[in-house]
CSV table of C-alpha atoms in Angstrom, one decimal:
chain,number,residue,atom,x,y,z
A,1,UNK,CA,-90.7,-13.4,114.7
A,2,UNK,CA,-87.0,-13.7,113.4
A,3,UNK,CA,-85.5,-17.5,113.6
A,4,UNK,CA,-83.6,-17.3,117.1
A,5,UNK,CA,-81.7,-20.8,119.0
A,6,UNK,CA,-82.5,-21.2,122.8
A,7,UNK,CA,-80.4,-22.6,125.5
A,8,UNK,CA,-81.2,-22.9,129.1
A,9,UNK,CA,-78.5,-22.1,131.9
A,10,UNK,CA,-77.9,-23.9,135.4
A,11,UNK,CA,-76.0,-21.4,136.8
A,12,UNK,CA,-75.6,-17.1,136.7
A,13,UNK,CA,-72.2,-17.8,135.6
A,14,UNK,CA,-73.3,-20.2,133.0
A,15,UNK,CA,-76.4,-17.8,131.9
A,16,UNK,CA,-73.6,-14.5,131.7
A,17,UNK,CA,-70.8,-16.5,129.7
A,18,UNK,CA,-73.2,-17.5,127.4
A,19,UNK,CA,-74.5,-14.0,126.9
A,20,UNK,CA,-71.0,-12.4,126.7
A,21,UNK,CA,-70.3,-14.9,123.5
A,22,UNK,CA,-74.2,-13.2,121.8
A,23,UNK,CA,-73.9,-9.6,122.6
A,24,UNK,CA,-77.1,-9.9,121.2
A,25,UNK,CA,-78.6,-12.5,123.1
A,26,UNK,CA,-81.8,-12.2,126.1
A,27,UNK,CA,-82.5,-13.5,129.2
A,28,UNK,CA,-85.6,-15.4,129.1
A,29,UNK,CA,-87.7,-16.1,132.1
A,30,UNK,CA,-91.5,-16.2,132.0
A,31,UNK,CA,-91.3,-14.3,128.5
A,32,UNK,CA,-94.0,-12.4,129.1
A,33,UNK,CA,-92.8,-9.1,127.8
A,34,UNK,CA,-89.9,-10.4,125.1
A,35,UNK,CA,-91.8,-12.6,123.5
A,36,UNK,CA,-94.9,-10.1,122.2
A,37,UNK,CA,-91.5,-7.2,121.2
A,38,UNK,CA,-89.9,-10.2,119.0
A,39,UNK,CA,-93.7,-10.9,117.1
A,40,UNK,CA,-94.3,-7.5,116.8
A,41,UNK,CA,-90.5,-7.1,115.5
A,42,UNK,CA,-89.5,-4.5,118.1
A,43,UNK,CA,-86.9,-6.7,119.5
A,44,UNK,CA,-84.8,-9.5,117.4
A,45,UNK,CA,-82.4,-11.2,119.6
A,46,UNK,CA,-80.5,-14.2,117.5
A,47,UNK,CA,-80.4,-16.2,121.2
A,48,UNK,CA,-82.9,-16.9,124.1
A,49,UNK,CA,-81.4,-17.9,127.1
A,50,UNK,CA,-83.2,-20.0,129.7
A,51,UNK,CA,-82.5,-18.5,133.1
A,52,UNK,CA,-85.6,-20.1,135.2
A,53,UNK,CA,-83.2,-22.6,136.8
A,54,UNK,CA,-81.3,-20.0,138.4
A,55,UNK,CA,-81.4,-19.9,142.7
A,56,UNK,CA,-83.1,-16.1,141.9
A,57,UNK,CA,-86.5,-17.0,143.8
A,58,UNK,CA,-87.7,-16.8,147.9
A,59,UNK,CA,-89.1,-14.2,149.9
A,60,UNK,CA,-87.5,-13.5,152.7
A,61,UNK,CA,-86.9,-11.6,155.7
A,62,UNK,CA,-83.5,-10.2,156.3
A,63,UNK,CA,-81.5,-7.2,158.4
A,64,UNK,CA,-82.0,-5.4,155.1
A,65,UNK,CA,-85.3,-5.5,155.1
A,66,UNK,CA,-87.8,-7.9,152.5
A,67,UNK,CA,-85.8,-9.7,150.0
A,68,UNK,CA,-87.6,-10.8,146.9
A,69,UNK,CA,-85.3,-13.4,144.2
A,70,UNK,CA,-86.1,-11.5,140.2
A,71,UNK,CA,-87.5,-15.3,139.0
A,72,UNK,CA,-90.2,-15.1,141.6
A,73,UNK,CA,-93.8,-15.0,140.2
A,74,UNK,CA,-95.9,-11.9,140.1
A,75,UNK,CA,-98.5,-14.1,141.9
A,76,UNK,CA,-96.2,-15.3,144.2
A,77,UNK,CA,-94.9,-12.3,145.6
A,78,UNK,CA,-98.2,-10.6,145.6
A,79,UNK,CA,-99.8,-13.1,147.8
A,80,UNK,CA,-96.9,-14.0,150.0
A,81,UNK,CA,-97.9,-13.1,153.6
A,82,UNK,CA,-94.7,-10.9,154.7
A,83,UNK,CA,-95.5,-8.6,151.2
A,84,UNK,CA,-99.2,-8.3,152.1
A,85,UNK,CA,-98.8,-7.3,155.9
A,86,UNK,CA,-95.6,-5.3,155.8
A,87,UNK,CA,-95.7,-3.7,152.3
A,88,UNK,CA,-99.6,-4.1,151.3
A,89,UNK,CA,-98.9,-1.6,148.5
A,90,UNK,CA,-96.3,-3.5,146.9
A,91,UNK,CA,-98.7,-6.7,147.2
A,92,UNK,CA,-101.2,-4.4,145.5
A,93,UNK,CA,-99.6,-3.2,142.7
A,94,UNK,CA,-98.6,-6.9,141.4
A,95,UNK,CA,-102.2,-8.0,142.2
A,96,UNK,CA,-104.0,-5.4,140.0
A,97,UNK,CA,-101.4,-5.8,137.3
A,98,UNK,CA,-102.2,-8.1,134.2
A,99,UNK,CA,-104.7,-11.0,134.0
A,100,UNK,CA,-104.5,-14.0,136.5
A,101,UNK,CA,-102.5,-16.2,134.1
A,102,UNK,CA,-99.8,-13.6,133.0
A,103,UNK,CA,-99.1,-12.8,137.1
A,104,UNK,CA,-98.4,-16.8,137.4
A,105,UNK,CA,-96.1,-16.6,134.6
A,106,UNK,CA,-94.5,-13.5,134.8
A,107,UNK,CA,-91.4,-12.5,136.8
A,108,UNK,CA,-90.2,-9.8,138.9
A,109,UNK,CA,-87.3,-9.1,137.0
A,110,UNK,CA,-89.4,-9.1,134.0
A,111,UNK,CA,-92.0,-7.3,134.9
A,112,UNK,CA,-89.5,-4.6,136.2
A,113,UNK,CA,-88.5,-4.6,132.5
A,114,UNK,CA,-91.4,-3.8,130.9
A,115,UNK,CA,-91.1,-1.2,127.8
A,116,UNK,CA,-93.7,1.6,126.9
A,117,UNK,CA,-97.0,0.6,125.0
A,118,UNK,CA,-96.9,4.3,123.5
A,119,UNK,CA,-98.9,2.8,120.2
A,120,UNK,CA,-96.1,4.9,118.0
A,121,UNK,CA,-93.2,2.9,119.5
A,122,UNK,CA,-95.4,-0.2,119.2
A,123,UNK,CA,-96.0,0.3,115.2
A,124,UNK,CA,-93.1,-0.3,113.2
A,125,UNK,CA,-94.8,1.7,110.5
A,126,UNK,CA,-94.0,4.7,112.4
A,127,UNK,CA,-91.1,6.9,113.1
A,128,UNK,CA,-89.8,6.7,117.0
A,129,UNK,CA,-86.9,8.2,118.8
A,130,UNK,CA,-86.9,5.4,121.6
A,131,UNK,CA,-86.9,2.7,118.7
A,132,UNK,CA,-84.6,4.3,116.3
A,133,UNK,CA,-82.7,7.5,117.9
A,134,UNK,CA,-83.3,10.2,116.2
A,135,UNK,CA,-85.9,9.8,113.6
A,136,UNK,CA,-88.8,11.4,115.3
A,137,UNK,CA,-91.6,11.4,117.9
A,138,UNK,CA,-95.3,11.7,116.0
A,139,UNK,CA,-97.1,11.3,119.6
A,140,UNK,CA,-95.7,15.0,120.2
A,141,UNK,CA,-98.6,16.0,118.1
A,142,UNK,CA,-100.1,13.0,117.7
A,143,UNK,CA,-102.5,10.4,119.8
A,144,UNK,CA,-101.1,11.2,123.4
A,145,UNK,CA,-104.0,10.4,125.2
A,146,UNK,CA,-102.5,7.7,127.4
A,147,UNK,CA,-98.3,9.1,127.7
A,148,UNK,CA,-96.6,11.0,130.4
A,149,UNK,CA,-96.7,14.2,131.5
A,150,UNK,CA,-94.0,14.3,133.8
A,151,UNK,CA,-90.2,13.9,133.2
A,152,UNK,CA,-90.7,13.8,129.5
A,153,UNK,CA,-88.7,15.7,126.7
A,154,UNK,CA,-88.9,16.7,123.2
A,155,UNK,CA,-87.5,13.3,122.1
A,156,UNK,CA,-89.8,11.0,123.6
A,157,UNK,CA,-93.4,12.0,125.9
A,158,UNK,CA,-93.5,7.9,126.7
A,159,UNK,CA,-94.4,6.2,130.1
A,160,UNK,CA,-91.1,4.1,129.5
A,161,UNK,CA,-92.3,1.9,132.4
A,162,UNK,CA,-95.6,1.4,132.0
A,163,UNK,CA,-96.7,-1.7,134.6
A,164,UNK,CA,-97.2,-0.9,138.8
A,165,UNK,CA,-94.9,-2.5,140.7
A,166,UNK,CA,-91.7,-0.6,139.8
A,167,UNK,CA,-94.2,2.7,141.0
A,168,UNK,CA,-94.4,1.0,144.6
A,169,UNK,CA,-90.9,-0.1,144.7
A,170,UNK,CA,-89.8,3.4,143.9
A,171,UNK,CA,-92.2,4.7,146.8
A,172,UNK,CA,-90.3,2.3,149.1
A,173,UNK,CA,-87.2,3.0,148.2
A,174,UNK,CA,-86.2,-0.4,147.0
A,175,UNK,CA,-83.0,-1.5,145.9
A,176,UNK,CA,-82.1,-3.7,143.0
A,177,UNK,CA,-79.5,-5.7,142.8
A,178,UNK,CA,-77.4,-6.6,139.8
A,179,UNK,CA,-74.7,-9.3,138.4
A,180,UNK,CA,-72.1,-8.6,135.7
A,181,UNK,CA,-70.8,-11.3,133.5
A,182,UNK,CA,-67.8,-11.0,135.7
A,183,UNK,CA,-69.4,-12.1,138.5
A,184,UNK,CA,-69.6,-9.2,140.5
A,185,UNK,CA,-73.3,-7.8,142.4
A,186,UNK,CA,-73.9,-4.1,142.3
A,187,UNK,CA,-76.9,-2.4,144.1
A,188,UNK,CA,-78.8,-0.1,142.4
A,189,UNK,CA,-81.6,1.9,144.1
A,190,UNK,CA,-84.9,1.3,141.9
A,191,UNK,CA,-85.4,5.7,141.5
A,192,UNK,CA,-81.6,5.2,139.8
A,193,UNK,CA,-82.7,2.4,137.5
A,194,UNK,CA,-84.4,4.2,135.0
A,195,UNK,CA,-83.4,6.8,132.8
A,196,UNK,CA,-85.2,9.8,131.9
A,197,UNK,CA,-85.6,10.0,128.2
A,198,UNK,CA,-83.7,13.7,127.1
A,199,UNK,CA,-82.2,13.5,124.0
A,200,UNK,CA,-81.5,9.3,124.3
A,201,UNK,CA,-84.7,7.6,124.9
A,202,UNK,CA,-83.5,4.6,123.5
A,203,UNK,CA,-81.4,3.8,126.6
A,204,UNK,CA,-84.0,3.2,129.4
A,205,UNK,CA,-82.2,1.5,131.8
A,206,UNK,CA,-78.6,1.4,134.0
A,207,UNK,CA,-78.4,-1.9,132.3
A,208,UNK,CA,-74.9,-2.6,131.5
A,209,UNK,CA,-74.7,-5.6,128.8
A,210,UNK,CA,-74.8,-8.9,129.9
A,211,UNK,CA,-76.2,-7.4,133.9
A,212,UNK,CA,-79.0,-9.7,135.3
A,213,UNK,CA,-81.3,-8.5,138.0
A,214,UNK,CA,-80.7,-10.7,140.8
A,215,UNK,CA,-83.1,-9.9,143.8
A,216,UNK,CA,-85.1,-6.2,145.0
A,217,UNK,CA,-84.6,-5.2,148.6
A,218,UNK,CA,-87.6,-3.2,150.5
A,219,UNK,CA,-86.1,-1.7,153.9
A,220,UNK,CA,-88.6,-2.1,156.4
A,221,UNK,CA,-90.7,0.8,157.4
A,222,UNK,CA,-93.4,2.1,159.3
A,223,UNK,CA,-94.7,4.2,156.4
A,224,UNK,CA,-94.4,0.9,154.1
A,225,UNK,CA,-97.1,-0.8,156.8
A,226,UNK,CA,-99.6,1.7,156.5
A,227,UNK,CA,-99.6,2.2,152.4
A,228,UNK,CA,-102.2,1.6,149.8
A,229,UNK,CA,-101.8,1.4,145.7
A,230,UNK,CA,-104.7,3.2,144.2
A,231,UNK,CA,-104.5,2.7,140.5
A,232,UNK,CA,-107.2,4.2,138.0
A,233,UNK,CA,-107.7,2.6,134.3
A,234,UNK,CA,-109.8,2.6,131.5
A,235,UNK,CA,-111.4,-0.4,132.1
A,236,UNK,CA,-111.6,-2.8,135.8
A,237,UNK,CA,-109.2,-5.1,134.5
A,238,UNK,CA,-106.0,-5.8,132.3
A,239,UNK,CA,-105.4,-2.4,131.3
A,240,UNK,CA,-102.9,0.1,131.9
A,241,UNK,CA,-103.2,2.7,134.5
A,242,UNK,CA,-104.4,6.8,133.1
A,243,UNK,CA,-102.8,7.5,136.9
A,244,UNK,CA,-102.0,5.6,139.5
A,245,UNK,CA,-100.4,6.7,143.1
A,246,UNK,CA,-98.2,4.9,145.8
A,247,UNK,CA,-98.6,6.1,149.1
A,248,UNK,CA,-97.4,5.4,152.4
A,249,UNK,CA,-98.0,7.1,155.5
A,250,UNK,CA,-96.2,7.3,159.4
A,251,UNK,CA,-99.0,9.2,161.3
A,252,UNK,CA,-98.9,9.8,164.9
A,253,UNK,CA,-101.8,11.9,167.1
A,254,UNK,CA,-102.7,13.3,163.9
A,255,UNK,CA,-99.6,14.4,162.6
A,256,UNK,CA,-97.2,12.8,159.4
A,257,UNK,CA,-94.2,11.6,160.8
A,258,UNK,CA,-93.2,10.2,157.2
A,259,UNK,CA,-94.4,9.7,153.9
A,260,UNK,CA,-93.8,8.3,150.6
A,261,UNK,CA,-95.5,9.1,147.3
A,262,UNK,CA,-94.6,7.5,144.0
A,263,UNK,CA,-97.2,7.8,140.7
A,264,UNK,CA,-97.9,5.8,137.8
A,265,UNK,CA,-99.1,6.6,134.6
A,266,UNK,CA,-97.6,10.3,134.3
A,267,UNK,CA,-94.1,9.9,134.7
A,268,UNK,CA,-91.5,9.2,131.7
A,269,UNK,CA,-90.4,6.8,134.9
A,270,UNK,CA,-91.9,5.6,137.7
A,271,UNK,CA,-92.2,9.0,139.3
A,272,UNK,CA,-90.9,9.7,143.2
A,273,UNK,CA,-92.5,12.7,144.3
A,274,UNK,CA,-90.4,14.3,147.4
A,275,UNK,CA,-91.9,17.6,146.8
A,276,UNK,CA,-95.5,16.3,148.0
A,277,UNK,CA,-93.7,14.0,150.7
A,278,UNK,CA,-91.9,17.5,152.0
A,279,UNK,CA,-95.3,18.7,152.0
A,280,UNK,CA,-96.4,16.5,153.9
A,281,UNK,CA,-94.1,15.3,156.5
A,282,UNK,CA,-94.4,17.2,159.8
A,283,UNK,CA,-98.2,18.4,158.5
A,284,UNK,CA,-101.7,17.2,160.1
A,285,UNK,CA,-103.1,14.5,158.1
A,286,UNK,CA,-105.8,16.5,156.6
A,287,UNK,CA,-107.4,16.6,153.0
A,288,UNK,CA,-105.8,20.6,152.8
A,289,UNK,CA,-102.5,18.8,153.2
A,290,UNK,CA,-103.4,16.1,151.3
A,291,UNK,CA,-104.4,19.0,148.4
A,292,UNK,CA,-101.4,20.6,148.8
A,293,UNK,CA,-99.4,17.7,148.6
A,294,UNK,CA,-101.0,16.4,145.1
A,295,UNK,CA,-100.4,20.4,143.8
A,296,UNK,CA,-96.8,19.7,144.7
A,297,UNK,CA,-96.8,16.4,142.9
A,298,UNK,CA,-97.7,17.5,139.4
A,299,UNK,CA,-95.2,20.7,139.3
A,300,UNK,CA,-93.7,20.8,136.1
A,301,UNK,CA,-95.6,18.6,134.6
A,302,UNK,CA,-95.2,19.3,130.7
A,303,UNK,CA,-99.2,18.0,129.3
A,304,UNK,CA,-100.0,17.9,125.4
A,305,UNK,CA,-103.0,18.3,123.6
A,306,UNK,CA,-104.5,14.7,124.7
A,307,UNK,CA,-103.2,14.4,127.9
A,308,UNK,CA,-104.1,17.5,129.6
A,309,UNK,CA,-106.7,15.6,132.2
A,310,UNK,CA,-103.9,14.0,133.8
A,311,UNK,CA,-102.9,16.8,135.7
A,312,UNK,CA,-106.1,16.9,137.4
A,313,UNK,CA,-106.3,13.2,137.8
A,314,UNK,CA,-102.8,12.7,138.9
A,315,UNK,CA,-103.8,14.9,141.9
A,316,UNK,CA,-107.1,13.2,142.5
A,317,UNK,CA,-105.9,9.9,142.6
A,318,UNK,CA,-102.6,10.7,145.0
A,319,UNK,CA,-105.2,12.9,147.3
A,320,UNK,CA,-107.9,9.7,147.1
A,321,UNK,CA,-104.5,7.2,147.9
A,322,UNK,CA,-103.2,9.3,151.1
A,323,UNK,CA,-106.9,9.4,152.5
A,324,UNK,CA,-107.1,5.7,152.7
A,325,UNK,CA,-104.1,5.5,154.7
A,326,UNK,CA,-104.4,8.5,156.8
């Protein structure tokens, strides 16, 4: 890990300034994420700085819906009683996520920052466009077992996001919003937040330098009531999902008034699928529909050598997640 000073910051004003004089410089919260890039070299920032004593934290109810503050816990939010009645698949997400003691530490904003564990971006000993642009992508033709199969381009086949929740948020068409160093709050929704690889991987985000994430915003919903997150992984715990599927379902006398469907683990971003919810909206809530649905969710989907069997299990796990809820 490169030598680095730290300073911790009372205020967002305070926390921007001092990131505006360090270009360079990170926000810090539970550290999670930043601290394993800057030991493994992938990030080398030459300041830390503090944010945990900003007012970013609360759950709460408002005309916009659920409000959740970025320096909220993982736990926290995952076991907060208006999350896990009105948005059970959001609570889900965060609660399969990690091991116990990273969801205590870890925060929203963090976690909604997460970079890829593609192994090739992760080695410094190889060549990656998302680490340095333009000098190559081995897990085109390389180990691809675990990368995305959706969104992806010849620059970069990475799950840039690779953690849950951002995969229910997108579902539920949450909304982040942001802070400049100027002071000013912008609202981003979280299916505009990340960037498809194409020919700049490297840039991931709508990030502008020096932006903080202040809060996400879930509208209430019927379909966010009646939702599940079914995620499937190598192994019961701490791992990363192979596919995963949000789902959320409005069903009345058989029919589906609305849906939502977001996947994990195939997208080069958390993937919102509105060609399986034009499937199914208006359809009977039936496993053909449900079928057709998943068929609808994987079109285009671009698999290499490795990866291939996440076609199939993409569709398996979204037809599996919509017949919990129906």
């Amino acid at each position: 890990m490169n030598n680095f000073s730290y300073t911790q910051a009372a205020t967002a004003k305070e926390a921007t300034g001092r990131h505006k004089d360090t270009p360079q410089a990170a926000y810090i919260a539970g550290g999670t994420t930043l601290l394993d890039l800057m030991k493994a070299h992938l990030e080398e920032h030459p300041q830390l700085i503090d944010i945990n004593q900003l007012p970013f934290r609360g759950v709460e109810q408002t005309k916009d819906g659920l409000r959740i503050g970025a320096l909220e816990s993982m736990s926290a939010v995952g076991e907060h009683p208006l999350v896990v009645q009105q948005y059970p698949a959001v609570s889900q997400s965060l609660l399969l996520a990690a091991s116990p003691q990273l969801r205590n530490m870890a925060s929203i904003g963090g976690n909604l920052l997460q970079r890829t564990r593609c192994g090739y971006f992760r080695d410094p000993a190889f060549p990656c466009n998302k680490r340095v642009p333009g000098s190559g992508c081995p897990a085109l033709e390389g180990d691809n077992h675990n990368l995305a199969i959706l969104g992806v381009s010849e620059s970069c086949i990475a799950n840039s996001y690779p953690g849950d929740l951002s995969v229910a948020l997108a579902a539920f068409d949450a909304v982040l919003t942001l802070e400049n160093p100027k002071g000013k709050q912008r609202r981003v929704p979280l299916t505009d937040f990340y960037l498809l690889p194409g020919n700049t991987p490297h840039k991931e985000t709508v990030l502008e330098p020096g932006e903080l994430i202040v809060a996400v915003t879930i509208p209430a919903a019927a379909h966010a009531t009646r939702s599940t997150y079914l995620k499937v992984r190598e192994r019961s715990s701490y791992a990363y999902a192979l596919a995963s599927a949000a789902v959320g379902l409005d069903v009345q006398g058989g029919t589906i008034r609305t849906a939502r469907v977001a996947l994990g683990g195939v997208g080069a971003q958390p993937w919102r699928s509105r060609e399986a919810e034009h499937v199914l909206t208006g359809a009977p809530a039936t496993e053909a529909t449900f079928r057709a649905a998943a068929a609808a969710a994987v079109q285009g989907a671009r698999p290499r050598e490795h990866n291939r069997f996440k076609v199939e299990l993409a569709q398996n796990t979204l037809v599996r997640a919509l017949q919990q809820v129906a």
